[in-house]
Coordinates of C-alpha atoms and ligand atoms in Angstrom, one line a residue:
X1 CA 0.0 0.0 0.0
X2 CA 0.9 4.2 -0.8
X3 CA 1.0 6.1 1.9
X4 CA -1.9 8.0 0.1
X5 CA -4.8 7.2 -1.3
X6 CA -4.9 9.3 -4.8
X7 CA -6.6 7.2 -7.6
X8 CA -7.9 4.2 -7.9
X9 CA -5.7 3.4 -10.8
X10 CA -3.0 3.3 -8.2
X11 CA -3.8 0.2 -6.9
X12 CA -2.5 -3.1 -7.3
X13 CA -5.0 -6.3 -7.5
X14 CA -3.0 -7.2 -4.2
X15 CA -3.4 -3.9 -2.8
X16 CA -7.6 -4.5 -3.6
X17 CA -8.1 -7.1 -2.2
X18 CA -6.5 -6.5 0.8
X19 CA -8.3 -3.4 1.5
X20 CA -11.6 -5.2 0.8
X21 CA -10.8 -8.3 3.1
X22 CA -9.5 -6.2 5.7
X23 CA -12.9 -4.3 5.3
X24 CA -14.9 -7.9 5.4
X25 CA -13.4 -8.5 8.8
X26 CA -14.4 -4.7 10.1
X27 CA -18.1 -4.8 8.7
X28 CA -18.9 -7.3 11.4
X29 CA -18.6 -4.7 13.6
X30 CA -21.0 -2.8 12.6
X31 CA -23.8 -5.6 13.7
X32 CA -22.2 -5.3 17.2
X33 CA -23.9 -2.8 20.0
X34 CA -20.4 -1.7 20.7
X35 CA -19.1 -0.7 17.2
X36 CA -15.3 0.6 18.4
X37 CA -11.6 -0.7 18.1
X38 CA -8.7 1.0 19.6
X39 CA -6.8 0.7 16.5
X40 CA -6.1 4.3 15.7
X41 CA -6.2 5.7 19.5
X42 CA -4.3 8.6 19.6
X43 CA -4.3 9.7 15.7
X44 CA -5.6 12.1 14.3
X45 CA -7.8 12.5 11.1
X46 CA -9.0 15.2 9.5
X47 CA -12.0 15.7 7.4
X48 CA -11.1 18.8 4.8
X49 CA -14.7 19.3 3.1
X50 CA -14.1 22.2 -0.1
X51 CA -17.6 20.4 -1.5
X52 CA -21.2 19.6 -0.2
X53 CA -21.5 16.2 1.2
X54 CA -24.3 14.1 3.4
X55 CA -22.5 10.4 3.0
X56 CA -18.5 10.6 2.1
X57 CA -18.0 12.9 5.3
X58 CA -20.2 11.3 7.9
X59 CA -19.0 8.0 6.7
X60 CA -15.3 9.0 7.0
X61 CA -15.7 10.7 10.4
X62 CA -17.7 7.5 11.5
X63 CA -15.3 5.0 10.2
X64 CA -12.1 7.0 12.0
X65 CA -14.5 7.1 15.1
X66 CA -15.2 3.4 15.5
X67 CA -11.1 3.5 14.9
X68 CA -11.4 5.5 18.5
X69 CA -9.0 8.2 16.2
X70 CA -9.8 11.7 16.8
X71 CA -11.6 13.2 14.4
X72 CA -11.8 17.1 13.0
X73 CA -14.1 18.0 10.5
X74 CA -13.3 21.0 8.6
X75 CA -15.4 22.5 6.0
X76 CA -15.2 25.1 3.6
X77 CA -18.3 27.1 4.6
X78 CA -17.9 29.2 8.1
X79 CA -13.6 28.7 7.9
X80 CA -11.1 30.9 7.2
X81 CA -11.4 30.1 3.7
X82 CA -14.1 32.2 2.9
X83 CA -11.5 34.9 3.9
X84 CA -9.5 33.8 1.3
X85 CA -6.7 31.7 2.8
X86 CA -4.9 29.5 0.1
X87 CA -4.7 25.5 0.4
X88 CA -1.2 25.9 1.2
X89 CA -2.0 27.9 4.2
X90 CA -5.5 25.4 5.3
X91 CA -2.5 22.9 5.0
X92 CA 0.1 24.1 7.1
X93 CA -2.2 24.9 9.6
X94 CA -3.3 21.4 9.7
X95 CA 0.1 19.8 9.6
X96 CA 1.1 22.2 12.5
X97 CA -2.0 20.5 14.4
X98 CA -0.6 17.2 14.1
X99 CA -2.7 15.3 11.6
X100 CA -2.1 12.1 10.5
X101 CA -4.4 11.4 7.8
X102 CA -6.3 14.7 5.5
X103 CA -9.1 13.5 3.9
X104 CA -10.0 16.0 1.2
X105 CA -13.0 16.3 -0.8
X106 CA -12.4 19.8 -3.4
X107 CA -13.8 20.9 -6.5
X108 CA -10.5 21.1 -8.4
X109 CA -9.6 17.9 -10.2
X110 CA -5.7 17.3 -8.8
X111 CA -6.2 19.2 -5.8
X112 CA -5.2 15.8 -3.2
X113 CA -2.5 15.9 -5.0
X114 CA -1.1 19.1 -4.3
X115 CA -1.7 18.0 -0.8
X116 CA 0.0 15.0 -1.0
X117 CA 3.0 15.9 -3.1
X118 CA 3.3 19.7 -2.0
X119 CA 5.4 19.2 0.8
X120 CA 2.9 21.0 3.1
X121 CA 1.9 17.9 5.2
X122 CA 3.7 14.8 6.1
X123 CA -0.2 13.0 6.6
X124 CA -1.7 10.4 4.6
X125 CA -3.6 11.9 2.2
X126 CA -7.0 10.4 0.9
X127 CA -9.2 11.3 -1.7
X128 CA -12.9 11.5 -0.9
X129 CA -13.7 13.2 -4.9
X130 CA -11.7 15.8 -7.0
X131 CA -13.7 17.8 -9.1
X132 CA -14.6 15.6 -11.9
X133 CA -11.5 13.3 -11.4
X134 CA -11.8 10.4 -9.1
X135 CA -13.3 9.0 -6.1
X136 CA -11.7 5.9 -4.9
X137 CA -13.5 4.8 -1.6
X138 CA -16.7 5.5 -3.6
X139 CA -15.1 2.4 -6.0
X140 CA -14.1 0.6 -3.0
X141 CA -16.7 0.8 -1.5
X142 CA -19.1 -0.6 -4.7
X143 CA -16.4 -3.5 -5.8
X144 CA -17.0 -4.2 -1.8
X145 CA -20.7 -4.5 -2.4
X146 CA -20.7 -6.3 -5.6
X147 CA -18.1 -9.0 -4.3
X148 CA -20.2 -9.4 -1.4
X149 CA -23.4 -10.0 -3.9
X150 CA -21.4 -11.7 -6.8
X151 CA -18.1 -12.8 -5.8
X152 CA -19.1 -15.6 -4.1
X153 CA -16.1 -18.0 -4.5
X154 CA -14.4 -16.6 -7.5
X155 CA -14.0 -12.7 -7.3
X156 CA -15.7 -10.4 -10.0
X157 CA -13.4 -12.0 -12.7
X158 CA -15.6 -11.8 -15.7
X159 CA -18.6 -10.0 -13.8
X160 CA -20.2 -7.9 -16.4
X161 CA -21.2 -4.0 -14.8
X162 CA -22.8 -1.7 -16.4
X163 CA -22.4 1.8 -15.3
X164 CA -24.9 4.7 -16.7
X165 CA -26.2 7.9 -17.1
X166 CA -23.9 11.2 -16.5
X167 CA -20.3 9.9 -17.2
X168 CA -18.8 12.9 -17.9
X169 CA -19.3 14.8 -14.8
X170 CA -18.8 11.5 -12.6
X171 CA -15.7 10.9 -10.6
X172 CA -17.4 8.0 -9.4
X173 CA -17.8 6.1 -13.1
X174 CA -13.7 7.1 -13.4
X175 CA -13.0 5.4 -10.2
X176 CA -15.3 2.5 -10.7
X177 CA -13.6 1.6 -14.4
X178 CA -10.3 1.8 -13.0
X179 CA -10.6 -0.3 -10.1
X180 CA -13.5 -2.9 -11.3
X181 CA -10.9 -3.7 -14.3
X182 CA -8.2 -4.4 -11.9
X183 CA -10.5 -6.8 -10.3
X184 CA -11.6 -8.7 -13.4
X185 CA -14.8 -7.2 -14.1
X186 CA -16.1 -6.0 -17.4
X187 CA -17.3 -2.8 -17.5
X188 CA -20.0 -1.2 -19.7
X189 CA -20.5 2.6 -19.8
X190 CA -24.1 3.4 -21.2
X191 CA -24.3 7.5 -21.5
X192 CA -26.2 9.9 -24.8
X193 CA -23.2 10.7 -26.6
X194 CA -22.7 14.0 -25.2
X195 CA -22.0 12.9 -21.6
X196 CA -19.5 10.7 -22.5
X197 CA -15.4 12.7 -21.9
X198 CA -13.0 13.1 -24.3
X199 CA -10.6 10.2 -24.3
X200 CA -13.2 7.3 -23.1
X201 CA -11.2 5.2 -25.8
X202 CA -8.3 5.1 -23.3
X203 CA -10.4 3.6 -20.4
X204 CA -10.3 -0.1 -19.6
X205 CA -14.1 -0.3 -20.5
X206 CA -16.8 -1.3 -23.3
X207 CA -19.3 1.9 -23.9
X208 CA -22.6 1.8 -25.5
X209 CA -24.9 4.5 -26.2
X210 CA -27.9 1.6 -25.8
X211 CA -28.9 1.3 -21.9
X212 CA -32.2 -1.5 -23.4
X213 CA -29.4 -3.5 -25.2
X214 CA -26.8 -3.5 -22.5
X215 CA -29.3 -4.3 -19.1
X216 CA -30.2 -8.0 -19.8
X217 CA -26.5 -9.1 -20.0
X218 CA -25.5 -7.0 -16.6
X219 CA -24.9 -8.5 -13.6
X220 CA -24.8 -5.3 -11.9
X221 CA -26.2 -1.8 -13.3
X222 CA -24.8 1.3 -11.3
X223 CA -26.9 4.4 -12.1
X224 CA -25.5 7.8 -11.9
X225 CA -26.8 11.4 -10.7
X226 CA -27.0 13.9 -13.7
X227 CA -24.7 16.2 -11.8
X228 CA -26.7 19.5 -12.7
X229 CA -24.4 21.6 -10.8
X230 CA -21.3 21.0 -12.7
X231 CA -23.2 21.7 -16.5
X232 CA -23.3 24.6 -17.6
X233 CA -24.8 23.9 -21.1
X234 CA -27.5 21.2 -22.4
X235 CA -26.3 18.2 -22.3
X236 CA -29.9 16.4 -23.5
X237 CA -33.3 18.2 -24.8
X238 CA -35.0 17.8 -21.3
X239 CA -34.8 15.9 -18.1
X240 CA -38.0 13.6 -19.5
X241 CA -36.1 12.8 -22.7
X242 CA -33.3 11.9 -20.7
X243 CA -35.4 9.6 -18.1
X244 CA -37.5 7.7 -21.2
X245 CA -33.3 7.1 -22.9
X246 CA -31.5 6.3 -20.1
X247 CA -33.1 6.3 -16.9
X248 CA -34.0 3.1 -14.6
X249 CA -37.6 1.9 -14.7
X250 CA -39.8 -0.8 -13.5
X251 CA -40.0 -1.5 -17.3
X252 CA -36.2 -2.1 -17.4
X253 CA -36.1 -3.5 -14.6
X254 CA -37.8 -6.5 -15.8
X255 CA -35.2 -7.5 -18.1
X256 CA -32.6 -7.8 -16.0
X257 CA -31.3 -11.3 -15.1
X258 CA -33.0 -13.0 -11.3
X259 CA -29.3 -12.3 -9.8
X260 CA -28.8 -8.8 -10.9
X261 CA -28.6 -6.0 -8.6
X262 CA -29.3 -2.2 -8.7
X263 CA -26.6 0.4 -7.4
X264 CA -26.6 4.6 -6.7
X265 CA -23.4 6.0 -5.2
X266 CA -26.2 8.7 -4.0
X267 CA -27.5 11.4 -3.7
X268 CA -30.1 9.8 -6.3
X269 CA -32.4 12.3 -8.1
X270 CA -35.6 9.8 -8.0
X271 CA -37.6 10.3 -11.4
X272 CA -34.6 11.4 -12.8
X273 CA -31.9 8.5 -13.5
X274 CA -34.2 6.2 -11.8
X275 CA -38.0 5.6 -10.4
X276 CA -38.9 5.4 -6.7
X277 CA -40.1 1.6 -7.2
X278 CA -36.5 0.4 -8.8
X279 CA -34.8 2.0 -5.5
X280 CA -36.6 1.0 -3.0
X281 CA -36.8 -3.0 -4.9
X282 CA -35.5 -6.1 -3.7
X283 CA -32.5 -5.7 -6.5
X284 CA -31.7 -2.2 -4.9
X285 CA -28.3 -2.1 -2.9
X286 CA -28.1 1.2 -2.6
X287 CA -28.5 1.7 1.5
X288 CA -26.2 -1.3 2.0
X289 CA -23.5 0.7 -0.1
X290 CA -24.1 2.7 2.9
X291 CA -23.0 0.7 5.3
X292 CA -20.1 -0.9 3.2
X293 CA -18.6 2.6 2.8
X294 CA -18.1 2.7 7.0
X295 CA -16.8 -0.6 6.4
X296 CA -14.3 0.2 3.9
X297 CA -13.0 3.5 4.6
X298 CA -12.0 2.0 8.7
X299 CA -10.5 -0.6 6.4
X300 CA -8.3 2.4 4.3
X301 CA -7.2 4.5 7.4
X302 CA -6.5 1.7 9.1
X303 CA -3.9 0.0 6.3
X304 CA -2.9 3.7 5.3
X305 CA -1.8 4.9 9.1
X306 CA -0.1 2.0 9.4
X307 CA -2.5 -0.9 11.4
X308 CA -1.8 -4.3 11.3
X309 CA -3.6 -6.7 9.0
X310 CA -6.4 -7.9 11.5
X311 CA -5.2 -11.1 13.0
X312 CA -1.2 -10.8 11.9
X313 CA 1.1 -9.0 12.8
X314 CA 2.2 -7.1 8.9
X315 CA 2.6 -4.0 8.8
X316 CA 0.3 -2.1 6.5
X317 CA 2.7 1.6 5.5
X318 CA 5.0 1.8 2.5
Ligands
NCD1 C1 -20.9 11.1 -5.5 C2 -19.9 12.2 -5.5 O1 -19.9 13.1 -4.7 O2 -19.0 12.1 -6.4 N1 -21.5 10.9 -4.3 C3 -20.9 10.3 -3.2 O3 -19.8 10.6 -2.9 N2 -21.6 9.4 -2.6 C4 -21.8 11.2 -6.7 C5 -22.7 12.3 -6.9 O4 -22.6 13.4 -6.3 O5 -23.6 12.2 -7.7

């Protein structure tokens, strides 16, 4: 394992795997009444927040909690930021308050790396979403979910995900291609041509512009938000021609295989890129994604700040 967690692309198969079996022997905790292990007692994490979120923070402040770490959570709005301090500055400050691990969600694809490779902090860094760049806890966390649902015995080698709707804007379909690849899976992009990037050729994926022809082959199908906030032209006619093309029905639905299930990294715009009765389904993994993310992110800070493998005595830094 890095001492950071940048990309998802930076991952080995080895390095995976081990993050999501450490992460299998945490989750049990989480059906305990007493969900905390002294693992990280004395370290300190801090939760650096440039961007709205509900799930990535709170999951990251409770996974370093049940690590009995300390925790400070830090976010753009109300700091000294809005005075106009620089990242430099926000980051010297933090490494003169001793943290171990920053854990940065900003706007600016690139901007964990700065962090990381500025010189500023001698942390761990981790990225929880860069602009439109890469989220790789969010892929963690899903390959965690699907091996749970599909791996059964023999990995996701040859597990066939299909992952749809707003690629363009999503750090989360980036991450997912990356890191599902280096676990075997085959990955399908559906998107309308105009929410596709530049340079989709070089990913490790399929990508089809057909969401009716790609479903019944999937073994998985990962909807994404149509991330509003971050177009600034029109990317399809209007939001009903997009839901009738590409968005998840109970019509769909119905042709998909008896062992396929339905994921949303969240938040999920219901109507939009799906319907209320295909999230809250049977098929629908989307609040146990939850639950993995706690699961997997302990799993991260606790190989990244140095914690032994559960049950040996390895260490887990550089
Ligand atoms: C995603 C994100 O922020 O990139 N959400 C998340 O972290 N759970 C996806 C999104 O905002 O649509």
């Amino acid at each position: 394992m890095n001492r950071h967690l940048l990309s998802a692309g930076d991952l080995t198969r080895d390095d995976a795997e081990l993050i999501l079996r450490t992460a299998a022997e945490l989750r049990s905790l989480a059906d305990r009444p007493i969900k905390k292990l002294p693992a990280l007692r004395g370290r300190t994490v801090v939760n650096l927040f440039f961007e709205d979120s509900t799930r990535t923070r709170i999951s990251f402040e409770a996974a370093a909690k049940r690590l009995s770490a300390d925790v400070i959570n830090f976010s753009a709005k109300g700091s000294s930021l809005s005075k106009g301090e620089s990242l430099k500055d926000t980051a010297l400050t933090l490494e003169a308050m001793g943290a171990d691990a920053v854990v940065i969600r900003h706007g600016a694809s690139g901007a964990p790396y700065r962090l990381a490779h500025s010189g500023w902090v001698h942390s761990s860094v981790v990225n929880a979403g860069d602009g439109t760049h890469e989220h790789p806890t969010q892929a963690l966390l899903d390959a965690f979910t699907l091996w749970r649902h599909l791996g059964v015995g023999g990995g996701l080698d040859g597990r066939r995900i299909a992952i749809v709707g707003d690629v363009l804007h999503s750090r989360v379909a980036r991450s997912n291609a990356l890191l599902l690849r280096t676990l075997g899976a085959e990955v399908t992009l559906v998107a309308p041509p105009t929410l596709f990037p530049v340079g989709v050729d070089t990913w490790p994926v399929e990508t089809s512009y057909d969401l009716d022809a790609v479903l019944p082959k999937a073994d998985a199908v990962m909807m994404l938000r149509v991330q509003r906030e971050r177009m600034n032209g029109g990317f399809f006619p209007t939001a009903r021609e997009y839901s009738r093309r590409y968005g998840l029905d109970g019509r769909r639905m119905a042709t998909l295989q008896d062992h396929t299930i339905v994921m949303h990294p969240g938040p999920m715009v219901r109507g939009m890129e799906i319907t209320a009765d295909v999230a809250d389904s049977n098929r629908s993994v989307i609040v146990e994604q939850v639950t993995n993310g706690v699961a997997v992110r302990m799993a991260v800070l606790y190989l990244l700040l140095g914690g032994a493998t559960p049950g040996s005595s390895a260490g887990g830094d550089e």
